[in-house]
mmCIF file of C-alpha atoms in Angstrom:
data_model
loop_
_atom_site.group_PDB
_atom_site.id
_atom_site.type_symbol
_atom_site.label_atom_id
_atom_site.label_comp_id
_atom_site.label_asym_id
_atom_site.label_seq_id
_atom_site.Cartn_x
_atom_site.Cartn_y
_atom_site.Cartn_z
ATOM 1 C CA UNK X 1 9.321 2.712 27.462
ATOM 2 C CA UNK X 2 8.271 -0.049 25.074
ATOM 3 C CA UNK X 3 6.835 2.639 22.718
ATOM 4 C CA UNK X 4 10.000 4.698 22.999
ATOM 5 C CA UNK X 5 12.254 1.686 22.224
ATOM 6 C CA UNK X 6 10.303 0.950 19.060
ATOM 7 C CA UNK X 7 10.647 4.561 17.952
ATOM 8 C CA UNK X 8 14.315 4.589 18.674
ATOM 9 C CA UNK X 9 14.731 1.504 16.397
ATOM 10 C CA UNK X 10 13.065 3.221 13.445
ATOM 11 C CA UNK X 11 15.304 3.792 10.504
ATOM 12 C CA UNK X 12 14.505 6.489 7.923
ATOM 13 C CA UNK X 13 16.561 4.684 5.351
ATOM 14 C CA UNK X 14 13.849 2.054 5.034
ATOM 15 C CA UNK X 15 10.733 4.173 5.671
ATOM 16 C CA UNK X 16 8.722 4.213 2.466
ATOM 17 C CA UNK X 17 7.491 1.495 0.239
ATOM 18 C CA UNK X 18 6.237 0.565 -3.301
ATOM 19 C CA UNK X 19 4.027 -2.149 -4.661
ATOM 20 C CA UNK X 20 6.632 -3.421 -7.177
ATOM 21 C CA UNK X 21 5.438 -6.893 -8.276
ATOM 22 C CA UNK X 22 2.559 -9.246 -8.497
ATOM 23 C CA UNK X 23 2.559 -12.921 -8.019
ATOM 24 C CA UNK X 24 -0.242 -14.915 -9.439
ATOM 25 C CA UNK X 25 -0.777 -18.640 -10.151
ATOM 26 C CA UNK X 26 2.690 -19.349 -8.940
ATOM 27 C CA UNK X 27 4.375 -16.865 -11.296
ATOM 28 C CA UNK X 28 6.169 -13.931 -9.817
ATOM 29 C CA UNK X 29 6.260 -11.310 -12.630
ATOM 30 C CA UNK X 30 9.168 -9.037 -13.000
ATOM 31 C CA UNK X 31 9.496 -5.618 -11.225
ATOM 32 C CA UNK X 32 7.159 -3.058 -12.836
ATOM 33 C CA UNK X 33 5.451 -5.695 -14.940
ATOM 34 C CA UNK X 34 1.914 -4.652 -15.362
ATOM 35 C CA UNK X 35 2.223 -2.246 -12.565
ATOM 36 C CA UNK X 36 2.439 1.640 -12.791
ATOM 37 C CA UNK X 37 5.485 1.895 -10.482
ATOM 38 C CA UNK X 38 6.816 5.287 -9.413
ATOM 39 C CA UNK X 39 10.336 6.647 -9.549
ATOM 40 C CA UNK X 40 10.248 7.768 -5.924
ATOM 41 C CA UNK X 41 8.845 5.770 -2.993
ATOM 42 C CA UNK X 42 7.113 8.650 -1.068
ATOM 43 C CA UNK X 43 3.545 8.700 0.333
ATOM 44 C CA UNK X 44 0.434 10.541 -0.707
ATOM 45 C CA UNK X 45 -0.942 12.563 2.152
ATOM 46 C CA UNK X 46 -3.797 14.468 0.682
ATOM 47 C CA UNK X 47 -6.816 12.197 0.430
ATOM 48 C CA UNK X 48 -8.590 14.595 -1.911
ATOM 49 C CA UNK X 49 -5.772 14.326 -4.641
ATOM 50 C CA UNK X 50 -6.391 12.426 -7.832
ATOM 51 C CA UNK X 51 -2.999 10.942 -7.023
ATOM 52 C CA UNK X 52 -4.727 8.820 -4.357
ATOM 53 C CA UNK X 53 -6.062 6.622 -7.244
ATOM 54 C CA UNK X 54 -2.817 5.038 -8.643
ATOM 55 C CA UNK X 55 -0.097 7.260 -7.214
ATOM 56 C CA UNK X 56 1.713 9.983 -9.230
ATOM 57 C CA UNK X 57 2.107 13.707 -8.558
ATOM 58 C CA UNK X 58 5.151 13.806 -6.163
ATOM 59 C CA UNK X 59 5.815 10.193 -7.106
ATOM 60 C CA UNK X 60 5.726 10.185 -10.890
ATOM 61 C CA UNK X 61 4.640 6.821 -12.312
ATOM 62 C CA UNK X 62 5.788 4.933 -15.512
ATOM 63 C CA UNK X 63 3.150 3.413 -17.668
ATOM 64 C CA UNK X 64 3.253 -0.212 -18.324
ATOM 65 C CA UNK X 65 2.100 -1.862 -21.630
ATOM 66 C CA UNK X 66 1.531 -5.247 -19.881
ATOM 67 C CA UNK X 67 -1.655 -6.846 -18.609
ATOM 68 C CA UNK X 68 -1.471 -9.838 -16.181
ATOM 69 C CA UNK X 69 -4.223 -12.554 -16.536
ATOM 70 C CA UNK X 70 -5.660 -13.760 -13.172
ATOM 71 C CA UNK X 71 -8.140 -16.393 -12.357
ATOM 72 C CA UNK X 72 -11.237 -15.322 -10.525
ATOM 73 C CA UNK X 73 -11.296 -17.109 -7.059
ATOM 74 C CA UNK X 74 -7.528 -17.284 -6.859
ATOM 75 C CA UNK X 75 -5.160 -15.568 -4.381
ATOM 76 C CA UNK X 76 -2.566 -13.196 -5.626
ATOM 77 C CA UNK X 77 0.335 -11.644 -3.831
ATOM 78 C CA UNK X 78 1.134 -7.931 -4.062
ATOM 79 C CA UNK X 79 4.884 -7.659 -3.318
ATOM 80 C CA UNK X 80 6.087 -4.559 -1.547
ATOM 81 C CA UNK X 81 9.608 -3.257 -1.304
ATOM 82 C CA UNK X 82 11.345 0.015 -0.124
ATOM 83 C CA UNK X 83 12.526 0.604 -3.617
ATOM 84 C CA UNK X 84 12.366 -1.057 -6.972
ATOM 85 C CA UNK X 85 15.642 -2.682 -6.345
ATOM 86 C CA UNK X 86 15.209 -3.751 -2.633
ATOM 87 C CA UNK X 87 15.042 -7.267 -1.417
ATOM 88 C CA UNK X 88 12.583 -9.095 0.818
ATOM 89 C CA UNK X 89 14.544 -7.819 3.921
ATOM 90 C CA UNK X 90 13.780 -4.238 3.030
ATOM 91 C CA UNK X 91 9.990 -3.805 2.727
ATOM 92 C CA UNK X 92 9.226 -0.861 4.888
ATOM 93 C CA UNK X 93 10.461 0.400 8.334
ATOM 94 C CA UNK X 94 8.719 -1.390 11.072
ATOM 95 C CA UNK X 95 7.746 2.002 12.842
ATOM 96 C CA UNK X 96 5.409 2.561 9.825
ATOM 97 C CA UNK X 97 2.357 0.796 11.198
ATOM 98 C CA UNK X 98 -1.134 0.707 9.834
ATOM 99 C CA UNK X 99 -3.623 -1.111 7.753
ATOM 100 C CA UNK X 100 -3.361 -2.856 4.374
ATOM 101 C CA UNK X 101 -6.078 -2.707 1.795
ATOM 102 C CA UNK X 102 -6.963 -3.724 -1.784
ATOM 103 C CA UNK X 103 -9.401 -2.454 -4.305
ATOM 104 C CA UNK X 104 -10.718 -3.500 -7.806
ATOM 105 C CA UNK X 105 -12.169 -1.305 -10.587
ATOM 106 C CA UNK X 106 -13.588 -2.854 -13.686
ATOM 107 C CA UNK X 107 -12.394 -1.034 -16.733
ATOM 108 C CA UNK X 108 -12.624 -1.105 -20.539
ATOM 109 C CA UNK X 109 -8.928 -0.863 -20.939
ATOM 110 C CA UNK X 110 -6.613 -1.371 -18.156
ATOM 111 C CA UNK X 111 -3.621 0.067 -19.950
ATOM 112 C CA UNK X 112 -5.231 3.527 -20.328
ATOM 113 C CA UNK X 113 -7.804 4.022 -17.555
ATOM 114 C CA UNK X 114 -6.409 6.391 -14.987
ATOM 115 C CA UNK X 115 -8.208 4.887 -12.095
ATOM 116 C CA UNK X 116 -9.522 8.386 -11.101
ATOM 117 C CA UNK X 117 -13.172 8.475 -10.190
ATOM 118 C CA UNK X 118 -15.985 5.899 -9.460
ATOM 119 C CA UNK X 119 -16.186 2.158 -9.831
ATOM 120 C CA UNK X 120 -13.888 1.058 -7.000
ATOM 121 C CA UNK X 121 -14.815 -1.661 -4.436
ATOM 122 C CA UNK X 122 -12.754 -3.040 -1.627
ATOM 123 C CA UNK X 123 -11.741 -6.715 -1.644
ATOM 124 C CA UNK X 124 -9.076 -7.008 1.128
ATOM 125 C CA UNK X 125 -8.323 -5.406 4.516
ATOM 126 C CA UNK X 126 -6.145 -6.083 7.497
ATOM 127 C CA UNK X 127 -6.116 -3.639 10.272
ATOM 128 C CA UNK X 128 -5.097 -4.014 14.018
ATOM 129 C CA UNK X 129 -5.695 -7.436 15.565
ATOM 130 C CA UNK X 130 -4.283 -8.232 19.152
ATOM 131 C CA UNK X 131 -1.572 -5.673 18.799
ATOM 132 C CA UNK X 132 -0.512 -6.754 15.200
ATOM 133 C CA UNK X 133 -0.925 -4.250 12.386
ATOM 134 C CA UNK X 134 -1.611 -5.328 8.827
ATOM 135 C CA UNK X 135 1.665 -3.529 7.653
ATOM 136 C CA UNK X 136 3.686 -5.519 10.253
ATOM 137 C CA UNK X 137 2.272 -8.798 8.803
ATOM 138 C CA UNK X 138 3.251 -7.856 5.308
ATOM 139 C CA UNK X 139 6.836 -7.008 6.579
ATOM 140 C CA UNK X 140 6.929 -10.373 8.462
ATOM 141 C CA UNK X 141 5.828 -12.142 5.290
ATOM 142 C CA UNK X 142 8.705 -10.803 3.348
ATOM 143 C CA UNK X 143 6.678 -8.078 1.605
ATOM 144 C CA UNK X 144 3.627 -10.363 0.589
ATOM 145 C CA UNK X 145 0.181 -8.924 0.769
ATOM 146 C CA UNK X 146 -2.268 -11.726 0.116
ATOM 147 C CA UNK X 147 -5.414 -10.713 -1.918
ATOM 148 C CA UNK X 148 -8.217 -13.149 -2.712
ATOM 149 C CA UNK X 149 -9.878 -12.253 -6.072
ATOM 150 C CA UNK X 150 -13.695 -12.781 -5.727
ATOM 151 C CA UNK X 151 -14.881 -15.805 -7.786
ATOM 152 C CA UNK X 152 -18.457 -14.219 -8.493
ATOM 153 C CA UNK X 153 -17.393 -11.021 -10.244
ATOM 154 C CA UNK X 154 -17.565 -10.863 -14.078
ATOM 155 C CA UNK X 155 -14.511 -11.581 -16.150
ATOM 156 C CA UNK X 156 -12.816 -8.678 -17.837
ATOM 157 C CA UNK X 157 -9.998 -6.132 -17.365
ATOM 158 C CA UNK X 158 -9.547 -4.489 -13.878
ATOM 159 C CA UNK X 159 -7.220 -2.185 -12.123
ATOM 160 C CA UNK X 160 -6.057 -3.842 -8.828
ATOM 161 C CA UNK X 161 -4.992 -1.133 -6.321
ATOM 162 C CA UNK X 162 -2.962 -2.434 -3.452
ATOM 163 C CA UNK X 163 -2.470 -0.063 -0.413
ATOM 164 C CA UNK X 164 -0.457 0.248 2.798
ATOM 165 C CA UNK X 165 -1.188 3.029 5.138
ATOM 166 C CA UNK X 166 1.392 4.272 7.772
ATOM 167 C CA UNK X 167 -0.035 5.852 10.974
ATOM 168 C CA UNK X 168 3.114 6.735 12.862
ATOM 169 C CA UNK X 169 2.360 10.495 12.450
ATOM 170 C CA UNK X 170 -1.443 10.326 12.191
ATOM 171 C CA UNK X 171 -2.191 11.924 15.427
ATOM 172 C CA UNK X 172 -2.509 15.142 13.473
ATOM 173 C CA UNK X 173 -4.638 15.799 10.410
ATOM 174 C CA UNK X 174 -3.083 14.684 7.076
ATOM 175 C CA UNK X 175 -0.345 12.893 8.992
ATOM 176 C CA UNK X 176 -1.292 9.488 7.681
ATOM 177 C CA UNK X 177 1.060 8.294 4.850
ATOM 178 C CA UNK X 178 -0.751 6.357 2.089
ATOM 179 C CA UNK X 179 1.221 4.071 -0.268
ATOM 180 C CA UNK X 180 -0.521 2.594 -3.301
ATOM 181 C CA UNK X 181 0.099 1.431 -6.948
ATOM 182 C CA UNK X 182 -2.265 -0.035 -9.497
ATOM 183 C CA UNK X 183 -1.728 -3.333 -11.347
ATOM 184 C CA UNK X 184 -3.347 -4.013 -14.696
ATOM 185 C CA UNK X 185 -5.058 -7.335 -14.690
ATOM 186 C CA UNK X 186 -7.400 -9.478 -16.830
ATOM 187 C CA UNK X 187 -9.689 -11.601 -14.629
ATOM 188 C CA UNK X 188 -10.867 -14.836 -16.259
ATOM 189 C CA UNK X 189 -13.309 -17.409 -15.100
ATOM 190 C CA UNK X 190 -15.451 -15.088 -13.108
ATOM 191 C CA UNK X 191 -19.063 -16.434 -12.770
ATOM 192 C CA UNK X 192 -20.586 -13.005 -12.984
ATOM 193 C CA UNK X 193 -23.230 -13.972 -10.454
ATOM 194 C CA UNK X 194 -22.645 -10.951 -8.203
ATOM 195 C CA UNK X 195 -21.662 -7.287 -8.485
ATOM 196 C CA UNK X 196 -20.911 -4.742 -5.708
ATOM 197 C CA UNK X 197 -24.194 -3.156 -4.779
ATOM 198 C CA UNK X 198 -22.259 0.166 -4.455
ATOM 199 C CA UNK X 199 -18.919 1.259 -5.885
ATOM 200 C CA UNK X 200 -16.864 4.221 -4.791
ATOM 201 C CA UNK X 201 -14.761 7.049 -6.174
ATOM 202 C CA UNK X 202 -11.105 7.651 -5.593
ATOM 203 C CA UNK X 203 -10.518 10.235 -4.457
ATOM 204 C CA UNK X 204 -13.634 10.267 -2.213
ATOM 205 C CA UNK X 205 -13.182 6.894 -0.283
ATOM 206 C CA UNK X 206 -11.372 8.627 2.544
ATOM 207 C CA UNK X 207 -11.663 11.801 4.679
ATOM 208 C CA UNK X 208 -8.703 13.271 6.455
ATOM 209 C CA UNK X 209 -10.737 13.218 9.631
ATOM 210 C CA UNK X 210 -11.684 9.550 9.299
ATOM 211 C CA UNK X 211 -10.902 7.721 12.629
ATOM 212 C CA UNK X 212 -8.798 5.232 10.736
ATOM 213 C CA UNK X 213 -6.614 8.115 9.393
ATOM 214 C CA UNK X 214 -6.602 10.419 12.310
ATOM 215 C CA UNK X 215 -5.480 8.300 15.352
ATOM 216 C CA UNK X 216 -2.737 8.112 17.910
ATOM 217 C CA UNK X 217 -1.364 4.578 17.676
ATOM 218 C CA UNK X 218 0.924 5.198 20.446
ATOM 219 C CA UNK X 219 -1.890 5.300 22.955
ATOM 220 C CA UNK X 220 -3.382 2.025 21.737
ATOM 221 C CA UNK X 221 -3.198 -1.349 23.662
ATOM 222 C CA UNK X 222 -3.462 -4.806 22.147
ATOM 223 C CA UNK X 223 -7.142 -4.882 23.009
ATOM 224 C CA UNK X 224 -7.778 -1.480 21.336
ATOM 225 C CA UNK X 225 -10.348 -1.194 18.499
ATOM 226 C CA UNK X 226 -9.244 0.308 15.287
ATOM 227 C CA UNK X 227 -11.668 1.292 12.472
ATOM 228 C CA UNK X 228 -10.157 0.473 9.010
ATOM 229 C CA UNK X 229 -10.827 3.361 6.640
ATOM 230 C CA UNK X 230 -12.838 3.260 3.471
ATOM 231 C CA UNK X 231 -16.067 1.347 2.449
ATOM 232 C CA UNK X 232 -17.063 -1.961 3.622
ATOM 233 C CA UNK X 233 -15.310 -4.964 1.966
ATOM 234 C CA UNK X 234 -17.220 -6.671 -0.908
ATOM 235 C CA UNK X 235 -17.800 -10.380 -0.473
ATOM 236 C CA UNK X 236 -19.701 -12.771 -2.828
ATOM 237 C CA UNK X 237 -21.800 -14.221 -0.142
ATOM 238 C CA UNK X 238 -23.110 -10.786 1.005
ATOM 239 C CA UNK X 239 -23.921 -10.063 -2.528
ATOM 240 C CA UNK X 240 -25.748 -13.112 -3.608
ATOM 241 C CA UNK X 241 -22.888 -14.810 -5.360
ATOM 242 C CA UNK X 242 -21.781 -17.583 -2.928
ATOM 243 C CA UNK X 243 -18.303 -17.773 -1.639
ATOM 244 C CA UNK X 244 -14.984 -16.317 -2.881
ATOM 245 C CA UNK X 245 -14.956 -12.992 -1.166
ATOM 246 C CA UNK X 246 -11.842 -10.979 -0.320
ATOM 247 C CA UNK X 247 -9.558 -11.939 2.614
ATOM 248 C CA UNK X 248 -10.004 -10.219 5.986
ATOM 249 C CA UNK X 249 -6.537 -11.143 7.410
ATOM 250 C CA UNK X 250 -3.193 -11.796 5.853
ATOM 251 C CA UNK X 251 -2.180 -15.389 5.082
ATOM 252 C CA UNK X 252 1.053 -16.877 6.261
ATOM 253 C CA UNK X 253 3.986 -16.703 3.886
ATOM 254 C CA UNK X 254 3.854 -20.474 3.474
ATOM 255 C CA UNK X 255 0.360 -20.332 1.797
ATOM 256 C CA UNK X 256 0.049 -21.381 -1.750
ATOM 257 C CA UNK X 257 -2.415 -21.074 -4.620
ATOM 258 C CA UNK X 258 -3.175 -23.548 -7.291
ATOM 259 C CA UNK X 259 -4.647 -21.018 -9.845
ATOM 260 C CA UNK X 260 -2.836 -20.332 -13.069
ATOM 261 C CA UNK X 261 -1.919 -16.951 -14.612
ATOM 262 C CA UNK X 262 -0.815 -16.308 -18.222
ATOM 263 C CA UNK X 263 1.837 -13.798 -19.113
ATOM 264 C CA UNK X 264 0.292 -11.676 -21.959
ATOM 265 C CA UNK X 265 3.650 -10.738 -23.326
ATOM 266 C CA UNK X 266 7.124 -12.052 -23.012
ATOM 267 C CA UNK X 267 8.692 -8.572 -23.192
ATOM 268 C CA UNK X 268 9.838 -6.874 -19.921
ATOM 269 C CA UNK X 269 11.462 -3.985 -18.896
ATOM 270 C CA UNK X 270 13.291 -3.617 -15.513
ATOM 271 C CA UNK X 271 13.390 -0.178 -13.986
ATOM 272 C CA UNK X 272 15.795 1.319 -11.438
ATOM 273 C CA UNK X 273 14.896 3.273 -8.454
ATOM 274 C CA UNK X 274 15.537 7.059 -8.025
ATOM 275 C CA UNK X 275 15.171 8.046 -4.467
ATOM 276 C CA UNK X 276 16.076 11.007 -2.325
ATOM 277 C CA UNK X 277 19.541 10.970 -0.741
ATOM 278 C CA UNK X 278 19.506 9.070 2.559
ATOM 279 C CA UNK X 279 20.637 10.322 5.888
ATOM 280 C CA UNK X 280 24.417 10.294 6.424
ATOM 281 C CA UNK X 281 26.460 10.503 9.551
ATOM 282 C CA UNK X 282 24.945 10.048 13.054
ATOM 283 C CA UNK X 283 22.930 12.163 15.434
ATOM 284 C CA UNK X 284 22.302 15.698 14.777
ATOM 285 C CA UNK X 285 25.864 16.889 13.966
ATOM 286 C CA UNK X 286 26.590 17.338 10.276
ATOM 287 C CA UNK X 287 24.064 14.805 8.906
ATOM 288 C CA UNK X 288 20.943 15.544 7.026
ATOM 289 C CA UNK X 289 17.535 13.515 6.610
ATOM 290 C CA UNK X 290 15.737 13.237 3.338
ATOM 291 C CA UNK X 291 12.212 14.191 2.593
ATOM 292 C CA UNK X 292 9.652 12.363 4.816
ATOM 293 C CA UNK X 293 12.376 10.876 6.911
ATOM 294 C CA UNK X 294 12.159 11.129 10.655
ATOM 295 C CA UNK X 295 14.117 13.960 12.189
ATOM 296 C CA UNK X 296 12.968 14.104 15.818
ATOM 297 C CA UNK X 297 10.748 12.758 18.527
ATOM 298 C CA UNK X 298 11.141 11.386 22.107
ATOM 299 C CA UNK X 299 14.121 9.123 22.196
ATOM 300 C CA UNK X 300 15.175 9.747 18.685
ATOM 301 C CA UNK X 301 18.872 9.822 18.096
ATOM 302 C CA UNK X 302 19.170 10.112 14.327
ATOM 303 C CA UNK X 303 19.829 13.162 12.102
ATOM 304 C CA UNK X 304 17.735 16.261 13.136
ATOM 305 C CA UNK X 305 18.540 18.453 10.218
ATOM 306 C CA UNK X 306 16.648 18.203 6.966
ATOM 307 C CA UNK X 307 18.040 18.154 3.449
ATOM 308 C CA UNK X 308 17.262 21.444 1.713
ATOM 309 C CA UNK X 309 14.540 22.765 1.037
ATOM 310 C CA UNK X 310 12.780 20.638 3.702
ATOM 311 C CA UNK X 311 12.321 21.475 7.363
ATOM 312 C CA UNK X 312 11.708 19.297 10.455
ATOM 313 C CA UNK X 313 8.122 19.485 11.379
ATOM 314 C CA UNK X 314 6.668 18.005 14.615
ATOM 315 C CA UNK X 315 3.806 15.411 14.040
ATOM 316 C CA UNK X 316 3.451 14.543 17.665
ATOM 317 C CA UNK X 317 5.636 14.076 20.825
ATOM 318 C CA UNK X 318 7.138 10.803 19.335
ATOM 319 C CA UNK X 319 7.731 11.688 15.850
ATOM 320 C CA UNK X 320 8.885 14.599 13.632
ATOM 321 C CA UNK X 321 9.659 14.360 9.910
ATOM 322 C CA UNK X 322 11.183 16.289 7.096
ATOM 323 C CA UNK X 323 8.610 17.876 4.746
#
């Protein structure tokens, strides 16, 4: 009954999410500043797609001509919102439970590198701890995903890929919904004393059958073990570079950082969100649900008809969605 009540509370209107802003050194940069944000907040579900690197495809992204300077050894915050214009009370629907992750890739030019291919290493992960999911922690923190930048890596330009994975429909293959964007950053002050012994390709870091992506979260208890997908997290200490590794758990919203970031340009452009129509009306009579919205499942009382051309497809006994 506890599971059913949670599902009933799910709202399709705030289902999806976007990494819209970066906070570094006490500066919260404007929406889309130095981040390739999409015009639609939908997920990537094909882990073999090139869109897995920095989003795109069904969620077209807009290039940014900004690079944000970040100190090595500092903590940055990826700020997540349902849309480009949402507030801290509209991050992602609480039913979309799963892990949070972050990756870095050293590049020659952060403005032009697509992110597709090798060179990626994981620096943050937060999975399932005593019944609490990483995504739930981000929602509780008002959309903040805390990411420690390793102090030991070389200075230079990087892509910072922040990711949230929703597992509410992951009991079937390709049911996991992956949300990611790439920020363009210039890391300064890195000691360069350690490098990842192995880097990874995106796509390539995940398989659709990975236990962290093919899982029935409704059968889990607070003591259940969950395997976070992707490679092992890089840490400076494990690679001969001392401290300053990536974080393993999300910090509370009251945490602060004393590092200083520099805005590389004073010109900013604010973008507006273009999202699919949201459900109207109530129940199954006369209302329609947008693409990726919930349209069925045990205890569900919302719209059961999908907007054209989408159809309501059962993911499991607890969740059906329009696709």
